[in-house]
PDB file of C-alpha atoms in Angstrom:
ATOM      1  CA  MET M   1      90.857 107.598 -71.088  1.00 63.00           C
ATOM      2  CA  ARG M   2      89.082 110.938 -72.456  1.00 73.00           C
ATOM      3  CA  ILE M   3      86.586 111.477 -75.233  1.00 85.00           C
ATOM      4  CA  THR M   4      87.699 114.186 -77.550  1.00 92.00           C
ATOM      5  CA  GLN M   5      85.838 117.201 -78.421  1.00 95.00           C
ATOM      6  CA  GLU M   6      85.328 116.062 -81.684  1.00 96.00           C
ATOM      7  CA  ALA M   7      83.524 112.809 -80.453  1.00 96.00           C
ATOM      8  CA  ASP M   8      81.592 114.683 -77.753  1.00 95.00           C
ATOM      9  CA  ASN M   9      80.347 116.847 -80.747  1.00 96.00           C
ATOM     10  CA  ALA M  10      79.445 114.195 -83.165  1.00 97.00           C
ATOM     11  CA  ILE M  11      77.130 112.962 -79.919  1.00 96.00           C
ATOM     12  CA  ARG M  12      75.584 116.252 -79.477  1.00 96.00           C
ATOM     13  CA  ILE M  13      74.795 116.394 -83.514  1.00 97.00           C
ATOM     14  CA  ILE M  14      73.408 112.501 -83.561  1.00 97.00           C
ATOM     15  CA  TYR M  15      71.060 113.659 -80.583  1.00 96.00           C
ATOM     16  CA  CYS M  16      69.865 116.614 -82.348  1.00 96.00           C
ATOM     17  CA  LEU M  17      69.069 114.905 -85.433  1.00 96.00           C
ATOM     18  CA  ALA M  18      67.343 112.243 -83.283  1.00 95.00           C
ATOM     19  CA  LYS M  19      65.159 114.958 -81.395  1.00 93.00           C
ATOM     20  CA  HIS M  20      64.063 116.998 -84.176  1.00 91.00           C
ATOM     21  CA  GLN M  21      63.566 113.550 -86.476  1.00 88.00           C
ATOM     22  CA  ARG M  22      63.589 115.721 -89.535  1.00 93.00           C
ATOM     23  CA  LYS M  23      65.836 116.896 -92.058  1.00 95.00           C
ATOM     24  CA  GLN M  24      68.067 119.854 -90.653  1.00 96.00           C
ATOM     25  CA  GLY M  25      70.672 121.947 -92.645  1.00 96.00           C
ATOM     26  CA  ALA M  26      74.134 122.189 -91.159  1.00 96.00           C
ATOM     27  CA  LYS M  27      73.752 126.021 -89.683  1.00 96.00           C
ATOM     28  CA  GLU M  28      70.492 124.931 -87.821  1.00 96.00           C
ATOM     29  CA  ILE M  29      72.204 121.615 -86.346  1.00 97.00           C
ATOM     30  CA  SER M  30      75.242 124.207 -85.680  1.00 96.00           C
ATOM     31  CA  GLU M  31      72.899 126.600 -83.732  1.00 95.00           C
ATOM     32  CA  ASN M  32      71.143 123.637 -82.321  1.00 95.00           C
ATOM     33  CA  THR M  33      74.263 122.204 -80.800  1.00 95.00           C
ATOM     34  CA  SER M  34      76.526 125.108 -79.995  1.00 94.00           C
ATOM     35  CA  VAL M  35      79.054 123.758 -82.365  1.00 96.00           C
ATOM     36  CA  THR M  36      80.693 125.815 -84.762  1.00 95.00           C
ATOM     37  CA  LEU M  37      79.672 125.385 -88.593  1.00 96.00           C
ATOM     38  CA  ARG M  38      82.937 124.479 -89.890  1.00 97.00           C
ATOM     39  CA  PHE M  39      83.267 121.829 -87.204  1.00 97.00           C
ATOM     40  CA  THR M  40      79.609 120.481 -87.611  1.00 97.00           C
ATOM     41  CA  LEU M  41      80.446 120.448 -91.582  1.00 97.00           C
ATOM     42  CA  LYS M  42      83.568 118.350 -90.634  1.00 97.00           C
ATOM     43  CA  ILE M  43      81.783 116.031 -88.218  1.00 97.00           C
ATOM     44  CA  LEU M  44      78.744 115.369 -90.075  1.00 97.00           C
ATOM     45  CA  ARG M  45      81.208 114.150 -92.993  1.00 97.00           C
ATOM     46  CA  LYS M  46      82.407 111.471 -90.754  1.00 97.00           C
ATOM     47  CA  LEU M  47      79.121 110.551 -89.832  1.00 97.00           C
ATOM     48  CA  ILE M  48      78.034 110.006 -93.142  1.00 97.00           C
ATOM     49  CA  GLY M  49      81.154 108.038 -93.711  1.00 96.00           C
ATOM     50  CA  ALA M  50      80.299 105.810 -90.747  1.00 96.00           C
ATOM     51  CA  GLY M  51      76.711 105.251 -92.084  1.00 96.00           C
ATOM     52  CA  PHE M  52      74.701 107.002 -89.209  1.00 97.00           C
ATOM     53  CA  VAL M  53      73.523 110.163 -91.210  1.00 97.00           C
ATOM     54  CA  MET M  54      72.262 111.083 -94.763  1.00 96.00           C
ATOM     55  CA  SER M  55      72.952 114.201 -96.644  1.00 96.00           C
ATOM     56  CA  PHE M  56      70.717 115.725 -99.228  1.00 95.00           C
ATOM     57  CA  LYS M  57      72.227 118.492-101.728  1.00 92.00           C
ATOM     58  CA  GLY M  58      70.218 121.334-103.126  1.00 88.00           C
ATOM     59  CA  MET M  59      67.414 123.545-102.011  1.00 86.00           C
ATOM     60  CA  LYS M  60      66.041 121.560 -99.542  1.00 87.00           C
ATOM     61  CA  GLY M  61      69.296 119.390 -98.636  1.00 92.00           C
ATOM     62  CA  GLY M  62      70.293 118.794 -95.255  1.00 95.00           C
ATOM     63  CA  TYR M  63      70.971 116.280 -93.298  1.00 97.00           C
ATOM     64  CA  ILE M  64      68.929 113.220 -91.108  1.00 96.00           C
ATOM     65  CA  LEU M  65      69.606 110.175 -89.523  1.00 96.00           C
ATOM     66  CA  LYS M  66      70.006 107.030 -91.848  1.00 95.00           C
ATOM     67  CA  LYS M  67      69.298 104.576 -88.451  1.00 94.00           C
ATOM     68  CA  ALA M  68      66.762 104.690 -86.292  1.00 94.00           C
ATOM     69  CA  PRO M  69      67.796 106.260 -82.857  1.00 94.00           C
ATOM     70  CA  VAL M  70      66.789 102.931 -80.936  1.00 94.00           C
ATOM     71  CA  ASP M  71      69.745 101.535 -83.334  1.00 95.00           C
ATOM     72  CA  ILE M  72      72.900 104.159 -82.816  1.00 96.00           C
ATOM     73  CA  SER M  73      74.465 103.937 -79.531  1.00 96.00           C
ATOM     74  CA  VAL M  74      76.520 106.470 -77.727  1.00 95.00           C
ATOM     75  CA  GLY M  75      79.769 103.874 -78.217  1.00 95.00           C
ATOM     76  CA  GLU M  76      79.219 103.310 -81.743  1.00 96.00           C
ATOM     77  CA  VAL M  77      79.634 107.190 -82.158  1.00 97.00           C
ATOM     78  CA  VAL M  78      82.628 107.434 -80.040  1.00 95.00           C
ATOM     79  CA  GLU M  79      83.977 104.678 -81.905  1.00 94.00           C
ATOM     80  CA  ALA M  80      83.628 106.345 -85.507  1.00 95.00           C
ATOM     81  CA  ILE M  81      85.109 109.413 -84.142  1.00 95.00           C
ATOM     82  CA  ASP M  82      87.946 108.489 -81.721  1.00 92.00           C
ATOM     83  CA  GLY M  83      88.972 104.610 -82.958  1.00 90.00           C
ATOM     84  CA  PRO M  84      88.200 102.005 -80.342  1.00 88.00           C
ATOM     85  CA  ILE M  85      87.281 102.875 -76.583  1.00 85.00           C
ATOM     86  CA  SER M  86      90.351 102.150 -74.592  1.00 81.00           C
ATOM     87  CA  ILE M  87      91.110 103.592 -70.884  1.00 80.00           C
ATOM     88  CA  VAL M  88      95.234 102.375 -71.214  1.00 76.00           C
ATOM     89  CA  LYS M  89      97.494 102.523 -74.344  1.00 72.00           C
ATOM     90  CA  CYS M  90      98.148  98.718 -73.808  1.00 71.00           C
ATOM     91  CA  LEU M  91      94.733  97.375 -74.273  1.00 71.00           C
ATOM     92  CA  ASN M  92      94.800  98.848 -78.016  1.00 66.00           C
ATOM     93  CA  GLY M  93      98.373  98.503 -79.158  1.00 63.00           C
ATOM     94  CA  SER M  94      99.497 101.602 -78.870  1.00 60.00           C
ATOM     95  CA  CYS M  95     102.167 101.480 -76.270  1.00 60.00           C
ATOM     96  CA  GLU M  96     105.610 102.946 -77.519  1.00 60.00           C
ATOM     97  CA  GLU M  97     107.571 100.518 -75.094  1.00 62.00           C
ATOM     98  CA  PRO M  98     106.148  96.668 -74.275  1.00 63.00           C
ATOM     99  CA  CYS M  99     105.417  96.663 -70.852  1.00 67.00           C
ATOM    100  CA  ALA M 100     107.880  94.611 -68.606  1.00 64.00           C
ATOM    101  CA  GLU M 101     105.078  92.318 -67.358  1.00 65.00           C
ATOM    102  CA  ASP M 102     103.144  89.388 -69.520  1.00 71.00           C
ATOM    103  CA  ARG M 103      99.695  90.618 -70.098  1.00 69.00           C
ATOM    104  CA  SER M 104      98.995  87.337 -69.355  1.00 71.00           C
ATOM    105  CA  THR M 105      99.991  87.973 -65.639  1.00 76.00           C
ATOM    106  CA  CYS M 106      99.888  91.264 -65.134  1.00 78.00           C
ATOM    107  CA  PRO M 107      97.358  92.637 -62.784  1.00 81.00           C
ATOM    108  CA  ILE M 108      97.279  95.738 -64.096  1.00 79.00           C
ATOM    109  CA  TYR M 109      96.358  94.961 -67.288  1.00 80.00           C
ATOM    110  CA  ARG M 110      93.885  92.594 -66.450  1.00 83.00           C
ATOM    111  CA  TYR M 111      92.169  95.124 -64.234  1.00 87.00           C
ATOM    112  CA  ALA M 112      92.242  97.551 -67.306  1.00 85.00           C
ATOM    113  CA  LEU M 113      90.818  95.416 -69.675  1.00 87.00           C
ATOM    114  CA  GLU M 114      87.791  94.295 -67.210  1.00 90.00           C
ATOM    115  CA  LEU M 115      87.170  97.766 -66.699  1.00 91.00           C
ATOM    116  CA  ASN M 116      87.345  98.931 -70.470  1.00 89.00           C
ATOM    117  CA  GLU M 117      84.924  96.335 -71.083  1.00 92.00           C
ATOM    118  CA  THR M 118      82.454  97.807 -68.318  1.00 93.00           C
ATOM    119  CA  ILE M 119      82.769 101.094 -70.037  1.00 91.00           C
ATOM    120  CA  ARG M 120      82.370  99.918 -73.630  1.00 91.00           C
ATOM    121  CA  SER M 121      79.390  98.037 -72.649  1.00 93.00           C
ATOM    122  CA  MET M 122      77.414 101.025 -70.746  1.00 93.00           C
ATOM    123  CA  MET M 123      78.488 103.210 -73.771  1.00 93.00           C
ATOM    124  CA  CYS M 124      77.365 100.646 -76.441  1.00 93.00           C
ATOM    125  CA  SER M 125      73.945  99.965 -74.610  1.00 92.00           C
ATOM    126  CA  GLU M 126      73.134 103.421 -74.379  1.00 93.00           C
ATOM    127  CA  THR M 127      71.491 104.345 -77.462  1.00 92.00           C
ATOM    128  CA  PHE M 128      69.964 108.022 -78.691  1.00 92.00           C
ATOM    129  CA  LEU M 129      66.241 106.710 -77.946  1.00 92.00           C
ATOM    130  CA  SER M 130      67.120 105.794 -74.287  1.00 89.00           C
ATOM    131  CA  LEU M 131      68.968 109.280 -73.962  1.00 90.00           C
ATOM    132  CA  LEU M 132      65.556 111.091 -75.713  1.00 89.00           C
ATOM    133  CA  GLU M 133      63.541 108.871 -73.322  1.00 88.00           C
ATOM    134  CA  ASN M 134      65.309 110.192 -70.390  1.00 82.00           C
ATOM    135  CA  GLU M 135      65.260 113.930 -71.474  1.00 75.00           C
ATOM    136  CA  LYS M 136      62.594 115.252 -68.990  1.00 54.00           C
ATOM    137  CA  SER M 137      61.804 118.518 -70.600  1.00 46.00           C
ATOM    138  CA  GLU M 138      60.717 117.484 -73.846  1.00 49.00           C
ATOM    139  CA  CYS M 139      57.214 116.189 -73.389  1.00 47.00           C
ATOM    140  CA  SER M 140      56.134 116.496 -77.147  1.00 49.00           C
ATOM    141  CA  TYR M 141      58.844 113.985 -78.399  1.00 48.00           C
ATOM    142  CA  ASN M 142      56.978 111.101 -79.768  1.00 51.00           C
ATOM    143  CA  PHE M 143      58.845 107.868 -78.896  1.00 48.00           C
ATOM    144  CA  ASN M 144      56.587 105.604 -80.799  1.00 52.00           C
ATOM    145  CA  GLN M 145      57.694 107.386 -84.022  1.00 54.00           C
ATOM    146  CA  ALA M 146      61.094 107.259 -83.364  1.00 53.00           C
ATOM    147  CA  ARG M 147      61.233 103.596 -82.547  1.00 53.00           C
ATOM    148  CA  ALA M 148      59.454 103.198 -85.897  1.00 56.00           C
ATOM    149  CA  TYR M 149      61.644 105.539 -87.704  1.00 56.00           C
ATOM    150  CA  SER M 150      62.763 104.588 -91.136  1.00 56.00           C
ATOM    151  CA  ALA M 151      65.101 106.748 -93.444  1.00 56.00           C
ATOM    152  CA  PRO M 152      63.788 108.266 -96.424  1.00 54.00           C
ATOM    153  CA  LYS M 153      63.993 106.562 -99.352  1.00 51.00           C
ATOM    154  CA  ILE M 154      66.210 107.587-102.240  1.00 49.00           C
ATOM    155  CA  LEU M 155      64.698 107.697-105.727  1.00 45.00           C
ATOM    156  CA  HIS M 156      67.403 107.051-108.638  1.00 42.00           C
ATOM    157  CA  MET M 157      66.341 108.691-111.793  1.00 38.00           C
TER     158      MET M 157
END
């Protein structure tokens, strides 16, 4: 299994939004994550579609997390960008040719399935809040605010 560059950058973008706890423009996100502006915009569109990010248009526009950092896992972000986490092709049904072994008796398949579930479980249990809590260099981060996060209310006129 290899996480694509796009999923890696999506993780960085979500982390950046979680860390700063405020609306940010795409250019600022791009600069903070070292992801090109064009790629940042592409990933932000996918993250909006997946329900992780909200966008605001206009002069005071920008992007903000739609969910609290505690409610977003690394695994969810990877799966939103790359699809299901799968360490071998036969786990996600993308094999061009079926295996000679019956899956129910194949020791490689059973091992890969168990390993895949362990990796997926670890990735899905790691939230962005836990990543922020592990960050040593950022002493001013307000964890209580991150836990009590609520997305901005959108007023319809």
